[in-house]
PDB file of C-alpha atoms in Angstrom:
ATOM      1  CA  GLU A   3      -6.979  -0.950  17.968  1.00 77.00           C
ATOM      2  CA  LYS A   4     -10.188  -3.242  18.699  1.00 86.00           C
ATOM      3  CA  VAL A   5      -9.964  -4.561  14.951  1.00 86.00           C
ATOM      4  CA  GLN A   6      -6.369  -6.014  15.747  1.00 83.00           C
ATOM      5  CA  GLY A   7      -7.622  -7.218  18.923  1.00 88.00           C
ATOM      6  CA  LEU A   8     -10.527  -9.465  17.486  1.00 90.00           C
ATOM      7  CA  LEU A   9      -8.449 -10.878  14.788  1.00 87.00           C
ATOM      8  CA  LYS A  10      -5.485 -11.492  17.115  1.00 89.00           C
ATOM      9  CA  GLU A  11      -8.161 -13.514  19.539  1.00 90.00           C
ATOM     10  CA  MET A  12      -9.316 -14.954  15.757  1.00 91.00           C
ATOM     11  CA  GLU A  13      -5.780 -16.470  15.786  1.00 88.00           C
ATOM     12  CA  LYS A  14      -5.289 -17.185  19.255  1.00 92.00           C
ATOM     13  CA  ARG A  15      -8.598 -19.098  19.065  1.00 92.00           C
ATOM     14  CA  GLU A  16      -6.689 -20.966  15.437  1.00 91.00           C
ATOM     15  CA  ILE A  17      -9.554 -19.236  13.512  1.00 92.00           C
ATOM     16  CA  VAL A  18      -8.515 -18.709  10.087  1.00 90.00           C
ATOM     17  CA  PRO A  19      -9.973 -15.571   8.213  1.00 91.00           C
ATOM     18  CA  SER A  20     -12.462 -16.452   5.292  1.00 93.00           C
ATOM     19  CA  ILE A  21     -12.734 -14.510   2.378  1.00 95.00           C
ATOM     20  CA  VAL A  22     -16.314 -12.901   4.358  1.00 95.00           C
ATOM     21  CA  THR A  23     -13.730 -11.804   7.128  1.00 94.00           C
ATOM     22  CA  TYR A  24     -11.357 -10.470   4.730  1.00 94.00           C
ATOM     23  CA  ASN A  25     -14.683  -7.679   2.825  1.00 95.00           C
ATOM     24  CA  THR A  26     -15.606  -7.325   5.956  1.00 95.00           C
ATOM     25  CA  LEU A  27     -12.229  -5.603   6.845  1.00 94.00           C
ATOM     26  CA  ILE A  28     -11.842  -4.110   3.536  1.00 94.00           C
ATOM     27  CA  ASN A  29     -15.471  -2.667   3.861  1.00 94.00           C
ATOM     28  CA  LEU A  30     -14.091  -1.432   7.063  1.00 93.00           C
ATOM     29  CA  TRP A  31     -11.290   0.196   5.403  1.00 92.00           C
ATOM     30  CA  VAL A  32     -13.290   1.740   2.433  1.00 90.00           C
ATOM     31  CA  ASN A  33     -15.492   3.484   4.758  1.00 91.00           C
ATOM     32  CA  GLN A  34     -12.639   4.763   6.980  1.00 90.00           C
ATOM     33  CA  ASN A  35     -10.874   6.023   3.812  1.00 87.00           C
ATOM     34  CA  GLN A  36      -8.048   3.992   5.010  1.00 89.00           C
ATOM     35  CA  LEU A  37      -7.183   2.741   1.265  1.00 86.00           C
ATOM     36  CA  GLU A  38      -3.690   1.640   2.258  1.00 88.00           C
ATOM     37  CA  LEU A  39      -5.188  -0.802   5.077  1.00 91.00           C
ATOM     38  CA  MET A  40      -7.896  -1.713   2.451  1.00 91.00           C
ATOM     39  CA  TRP A  41      -4.778  -3.011  -0.119  1.00 90.00           C
ATOM     40  CA  ARG A  42      -3.006  -4.691   3.141  1.00 92.00           C
ATOM     41  CA  ASP A  43      -6.065  -6.556   3.418  1.00 93.00           C
ATOM     42  CA  PHE A  44      -6.353  -6.955   0.140  1.00 92.00           C
ATOM     43  CA  LYS A  45      -2.735  -8.985  -0.408  1.00 92.00           C
ATOM     44  CA  LYS A  46      -3.561 -11.193   2.325  1.00 93.00           C
ATOM     45  CA  ILE A  47      -6.280 -12.456   0.662  1.00 93.00           C
ATOM     46  CA  LYS A  48      -4.367 -13.370  -2.210  1.00 88.00           C
ATOM     47  CA  GLU A  49      -1.038 -14.651   0.416  1.00 92.00           C
ATOM     48  CA  GLN A  50      -3.450 -16.967   1.605  1.00 91.00           C
ATOM     49  CA  ASN A  51      -4.507 -18.528  -1.343  1.00 90.00           C
ATOM     50  CA  LEU A  52      -7.963 -16.626  -0.778  1.00 92.00           C
ATOM     51  CA  GLU A  53     -10.021 -15.876  -4.353  1.00 90.00           C
ATOM     52  CA  PRO A  54     -11.853 -12.462  -4.117  1.00 91.00           C
ATOM     53  CA  ASP A  55     -14.782 -12.527  -5.195  1.00 91.00           C
ATOM     54  CA  VAL A  56     -17.605  -9.727  -6.733  1.00 90.00           C
ATOM     55  CA  LEU A  57     -17.943  -8.836  -3.121  1.00 93.00           C
ATOM     56  CA  THR A  58     -14.147  -7.729  -2.700  1.00 93.00           C
ATOM     57  CA  TYR A  59     -13.984  -5.986  -5.880  1.00 89.00           C
ATOM     58  CA  THR A  60     -17.374  -3.971  -5.332  1.00 90.00           C
ATOM     59  CA  THR A  61     -16.218  -2.526  -2.210  1.00 91.00           C
ATOM     60  CA  ILE A  62     -12.568  -2.032  -3.509  1.00 88.00           C
ATOM     61  CA  LEU A  63     -14.027  -0.183  -6.353  1.00 86.00           C
ATOM     62  CA  LYS A  64     -16.604   2.063  -3.990  1.00 83.00           C
ATOM     63  CA  ALA A  65     -13.392   3.570  -2.550  1.00 82.00           C
ATOM     64  CA  ALA A  66     -11.827   4.181  -6.154  1.00 77.00           C
ATOM     65  CA  LYS A  67     -15.147   6.125  -7.278  1.00 75.00           C
ATOM     66  CA  ALA A  68     -14.880   8.055  -3.855  1.00 74.00           C
ATOM     67  CA  SER A  69     -11.227   8.868  -3.592  1.00 71.00           C
ATOM     68  CA  HIS A  70     -11.513  10.046  -7.334  1.00 69.00           C
ATOM     69  CA  ASN A  71      -7.795   8.291  -7.723  1.00 69.00           C
ATOM     70  CA  THR A  72      -7.225   7.045 -11.007  1.00 72.00           C
ATOM     71  CA  SER A  73      -4.342   5.005 -10.621  1.00 78.00           C
ATOM     72  CA  CYS A  74      -6.158   3.269  -7.750  1.00 76.00           C
ATOM     73  CA  LEU A  75      -9.085   2.417 -10.528  1.00 76.00           C
ATOM     74  CA  ARG A  76      -5.998   1.494 -12.722  1.00 80.00           C
ATOM     75  CA  ASP A  77      -4.711  -0.827 -10.536  1.00 81.00           C
ATOM     76  CA  ILE A  78      -7.605  -2.917  -9.372  1.00 83.00           C
ATOM     77  CA  PHE A  79      -8.466  -2.959 -13.111  1.00 81.00           C
ATOM     78  CA  TRP A  80      -4.838  -4.667 -13.863  1.00 82.00           C
ATOM     79  CA  THR A  81      -5.520  -7.398 -10.775  1.00 83.00           C
ATOM     80  CA  LEU A  82      -8.789  -8.088 -11.787  1.00 82.00           C
ATOM     81  CA  GLN A  83      -7.699  -8.860 -15.374  1.00 81.00           C
ATOM     82  CA  GLU A  84      -5.016 -11.079 -13.540  1.00 82.00           C
ATOM     83  CA  ASP A  85      -8.081 -12.871 -11.351  1.00 82.00           C
ATOM     84  CA  VAL A  86     -10.477 -13.159 -13.803  1.00 81.00           C
ATOM     85  CA  GLN A  87      -8.203 -15.818 -15.869  1.00 76.00           C
ATOM     86  CA  GLU A  88      -8.654 -18.015 -13.084  1.00 78.00           C
ATOM     87  CA  ASN A  89     -10.920 -16.964 -11.232  1.00 80.00           C
ATOM     88  CA  GLN A  90     -14.371 -17.539 -12.085  1.00 80.00           C
ATOM     89  CA  ASN A  91     -15.998 -15.622  -9.198  1.00 78.00           C
ATOM     90  CA  VAL A  92     -15.279 -12.658 -10.520  1.00 82.00           C
ATOM     91  CA  ARG A  93     -16.949 -13.036 -14.292  1.00 86.00           C
ATOM     92  CA  SER A  94     -19.881 -10.914 -13.612  1.00 88.00           C
ATOM     93  CA  GLU A  95     -21.953  -8.474 -15.745  1.00 91.00           C
ATOM     94  CA  HIS A  96     -22.344  -6.421 -13.089  1.00 90.00           C
ATOM     95  CA  LEU A  97     -18.885  -6.217 -11.355  1.00 89.00           C
ATOM     96  CA  PHE A  98     -17.540  -5.184 -14.947  1.00 91.00           C
ATOM     97  CA  ASN A  99     -20.731  -2.414 -15.018  1.00 92.00           C
ATOM     98  CA  ILE A 100     -19.451  -1.164 -11.751  1.00 89.00           C
ATOM     99  CA  PHE A 101     -15.995  -0.815 -13.122  1.00 88.00           C
ATOM    100  CA  ILE A 102     -17.539   1.224 -16.018  1.00 92.00           C
ATOM    101  CA  GLU A 103     -19.325   3.355 -13.922  1.00 90.00           C
ATOM    102  CA  SER A 104     -16.338   3.941 -11.844  1.00 87.00           C
ATOM    103  CA  ALA A 105     -14.514   4.668 -14.901  1.00 88.00           C
ATOM    104  CA  PHE A 106     -17.074   7.119 -15.904  1.00 88.00           C
ATOM    105  CA  LYS A 107     -17.273   9.256 -12.604  1.00 85.00           C
ATOM    106  CA  GLN A 108     -13.266  10.044 -13.243  1.00 85.00           C
ATOM    107  CA  SER A 109     -13.944  10.618 -16.877  1.00 88.00           C
ATOM    108  CA  ASN A 110     -10.924   7.287 -17.638  1.00 88.00           C
ATOM    109  CA  LEU A 111     -12.124   6.123 -20.852  1.00 92.00           C
ATOM    110  CA  GLU A 112      -9.148   4.190 -21.407  1.00 90.00           C
ATOM    111  CA  VAL A 113     -10.093   2.072 -18.340  1.00 89.00           C
ATOM    112  CA  ALA A 114     -14.048   2.114 -19.440  1.00 93.00           C
ATOM    113  CA  GLU A 115     -12.627   0.694 -22.873  1.00 94.00           C
ATOM    114  CA  ASN A 116     -10.689  -1.997 -21.452  1.00 92.00           C
ATOM    115  CA  ALA A 117     -13.184  -3.692 -19.268  1.00 92.00           C
ATOM    116  CA  LEU A 118     -15.277  -3.658 -22.261  1.00 94.00           C
ATOM    117  CA  ARG A 119     -12.758  -5.536 -23.923  1.00 93.00           C
ATOM    118  CA  LEU A 120     -11.817  -7.538 -21.014  1.00 91.00           C
ATOM    119  CA  MET A 121     -15.314  -8.584 -20.945  1.00 92.00           C
ATOM    120  CA  ARG A 122     -15.267 -10.119 -24.193  1.00 91.00           C
ATOM    121  CA  LYS A 123     -11.963 -11.462 -24.101  1.00 90.00           C
ATOM    122  CA  ILE A 124     -13.514 -14.091 -20.980  1.00 90.00           C
ATOM    123  CA  SER A 125     -16.651 -13.982 -22.378  1.00 90.00           C
ATOM    124  CA  VAL A 126     -18.627 -12.017 -20.133  1.00 92.00           C
ATOM    125  CA  LYS A 127     -21.784 -10.743 -22.154  1.00 93.00           C
ATOM    126  CA  PRO A 128     -22.357  -7.163 -22.212  1.00 95.00           C
ATOM    127  CA  SER A 129     -25.663  -5.944 -21.255  1.00 93.00           C
ATOM    128  CA  PRO A 130     -28.350  -3.049 -22.701  1.00 93.00           C
ATOM    129  CA  GLN A 131     -27.020  -1.066 -19.296  1.00 93.00           C
ATOM    130  CA  THR A 132     -22.903  -1.963 -20.441  1.00 94.00           C
ATOM    131  CA  TYR A 133     -23.575  -0.624 -23.426  1.00 95.00           C
ATOM    132  CA  GLY A 134     -25.825   2.809 -22.220  1.00 94.00           C
ATOM    133  CA  ILE A 135     -22.791   3.164 -19.787  1.00 94.00           C
ATOM    134  CA  LEU A 136     -20.411   3.296 -22.080  1.00 95.00           C
ATOM    135  CA  ILE A 137     -22.323   5.490 -24.942  1.00 95.00           C
ATOM    136  CA  LYS A 138     -23.048   7.787 -21.920  1.00 94.00           C
ATOM    137  CA  PHE A 139     -19.346   7.904 -21.582  1.00 94.00           C
ATOM    138  CA  TYR A 140     -18.686   8.340 -25.453  1.00 95.00           C
ATOM    139  CA  GLY A 141     -21.250  11.345 -25.602  1.00 94.00           C
ATOM    140  CA  GLN A 142     -19.936  13.016 -22.023  1.00 93.00           C
ATOM    141  CA  GLU A 143     -16.245  12.756 -24.139  1.00 93.00           C
ATOM    142  CA  ASN A 144     -17.581  14.271 -27.630  1.00 94.00           C
ATOM    143  CA  LYS A 145     -17.104  11.531 -28.896  1.00 95.00           C
ATOM    144  CA  LEU A 146     -20.116  10.542 -30.916  1.00 94.00           C
ATOM    145  CA  ASN A 147     -18.623   8.372 -34.065  1.00 95.00           C
ATOM    146  CA  GLN A 148     -17.767   5.880 -31.231  1.00 96.00           C
ATOM    147  CA  ALA A 149     -20.585   6.041 -29.736  1.00 96.00           C
ATOM    148  CA  LEU A 150     -22.670   5.375 -32.848  1.00 96.00           C
ATOM    149  CA  ASP A 151     -19.719   2.674 -33.991  1.00 96.00           C
ATOM    150  CA  LEU A 152     -20.849   1.029 -30.069  1.00 96.00           C
ATOM    151  CA  PHE A 153     -24.538   0.777 -31.145  1.00 96.00           C
ATOM    152  CA  LYS A 154     -24.331  -0.965 -34.196  1.00 96.00           C
ATOM    153  CA  VAL A 155     -22.080  -3.483 -32.201  1.00 95.00           C
ATOM    154  CA  MET A 156     -24.430  -3.827 -29.502  1.00 95.00           C
ATOM    155  CA  ILE A 157     -26.636  -4.411 -32.529  1.00 96.00           C
ATOM    156  CA  GLU A 158     -24.311  -7.004 -34.333  1.00 95.00           C
ATOM    157  CA  ASP A 159     -24.419  -9.065 -30.723  1.00 92.00           C
ATOM    158  CA  GLN A 160     -27.868  -9.068 -30.819  1.00 94.00           C
ATOM    159  CA  VAL A 161     -28.485  -7.374 -27.529  1.00 94.00           C
ATOM    160  CA  GLN A 162     -31.642  -5.502 -27.168  1.00 94.00           C
ATOM    161  CA  PRO A 163     -31.330  -1.470 -26.689  1.00 94.00           C
ATOM    162  CA  SER A 164     -33.322  -0.325 -24.307  1.00 91.00           C
ATOM    163  CA  GLU A 165     -34.812   3.074 -24.183  1.00 92.00           C
ATOM    164  CA  VAL A 166     -32.105   4.134 -21.566  1.00 90.00           C
ATOM    165  CA  THR A 167     -29.837   3.090 -24.330  1.00 91.00           C
ATOM    166  CA  PHE A 168     -31.236   5.386 -26.536  1.00 93.00           C
ATOM    167  CA  GLY A 169     -31.699   8.337 -24.640  1.00 93.00           C
ATOM    168  CA  CYS A 170     -28.177   7.982 -24.152  1.00 91.00           C
ATOM    169  CA  LEU A 171     -27.397   7.982 -27.721  1.00 92.00           C
ATOM    170  CA  LEU A 172     -29.635  10.772 -28.527  1.00 93.00           C
ATOM    171  CA  ASP A 173     -27.609  12.670 -25.504  1.00 91.00           C
ATOM    172  CA  ALA A 174     -24.479  12.166 -27.190  1.00 90.00           C
ATOM    173  CA  CYS A 175     -25.917  13.331 -30.520  1.00 89.00           C
ATOM    174  CA  VAL A 176     -26.786  16.909 -29.110  1.00 88.00           C
ATOM    175  CA  ARG A 177     -23.505  17.483 -27.636  1.00 78.00           C
TER     176      ARG A 177
END
């Protein structure tokens, strides 16, 4: 009720909500586990021709992680996939790593692999952290061959593996 009152006051004063306002609202709804209101305000961003940014998506991903709702994660991925075609603001390796970590926490390998494919398609270079998360994921899923194949791709892409990457790979070998 207080939130609606403040929004009406903004409207009365002819103050148009910006992406900062919507990110604040989305964060509020996520913290209160009000996913319907989160999606409502996300749709308003689109309706008002604003561009979601990395903060918008990371906040929504926080909700997906907390809810353990795989369809929510999939919906966010499809929305992101559309946005990255036109919106340079969401072409972030950090955002994709959060996405892949969220998929990992929900055991959704399909979304994690799609996120890596999308990164490559839009020329966002995966980092050692990106590869490490996926290698760890493959290890958890007992997919050693995929973990080793991804490590080869990492080397071919001239991404320097870290000690953590090797640790994830070793862990995958032991499973």
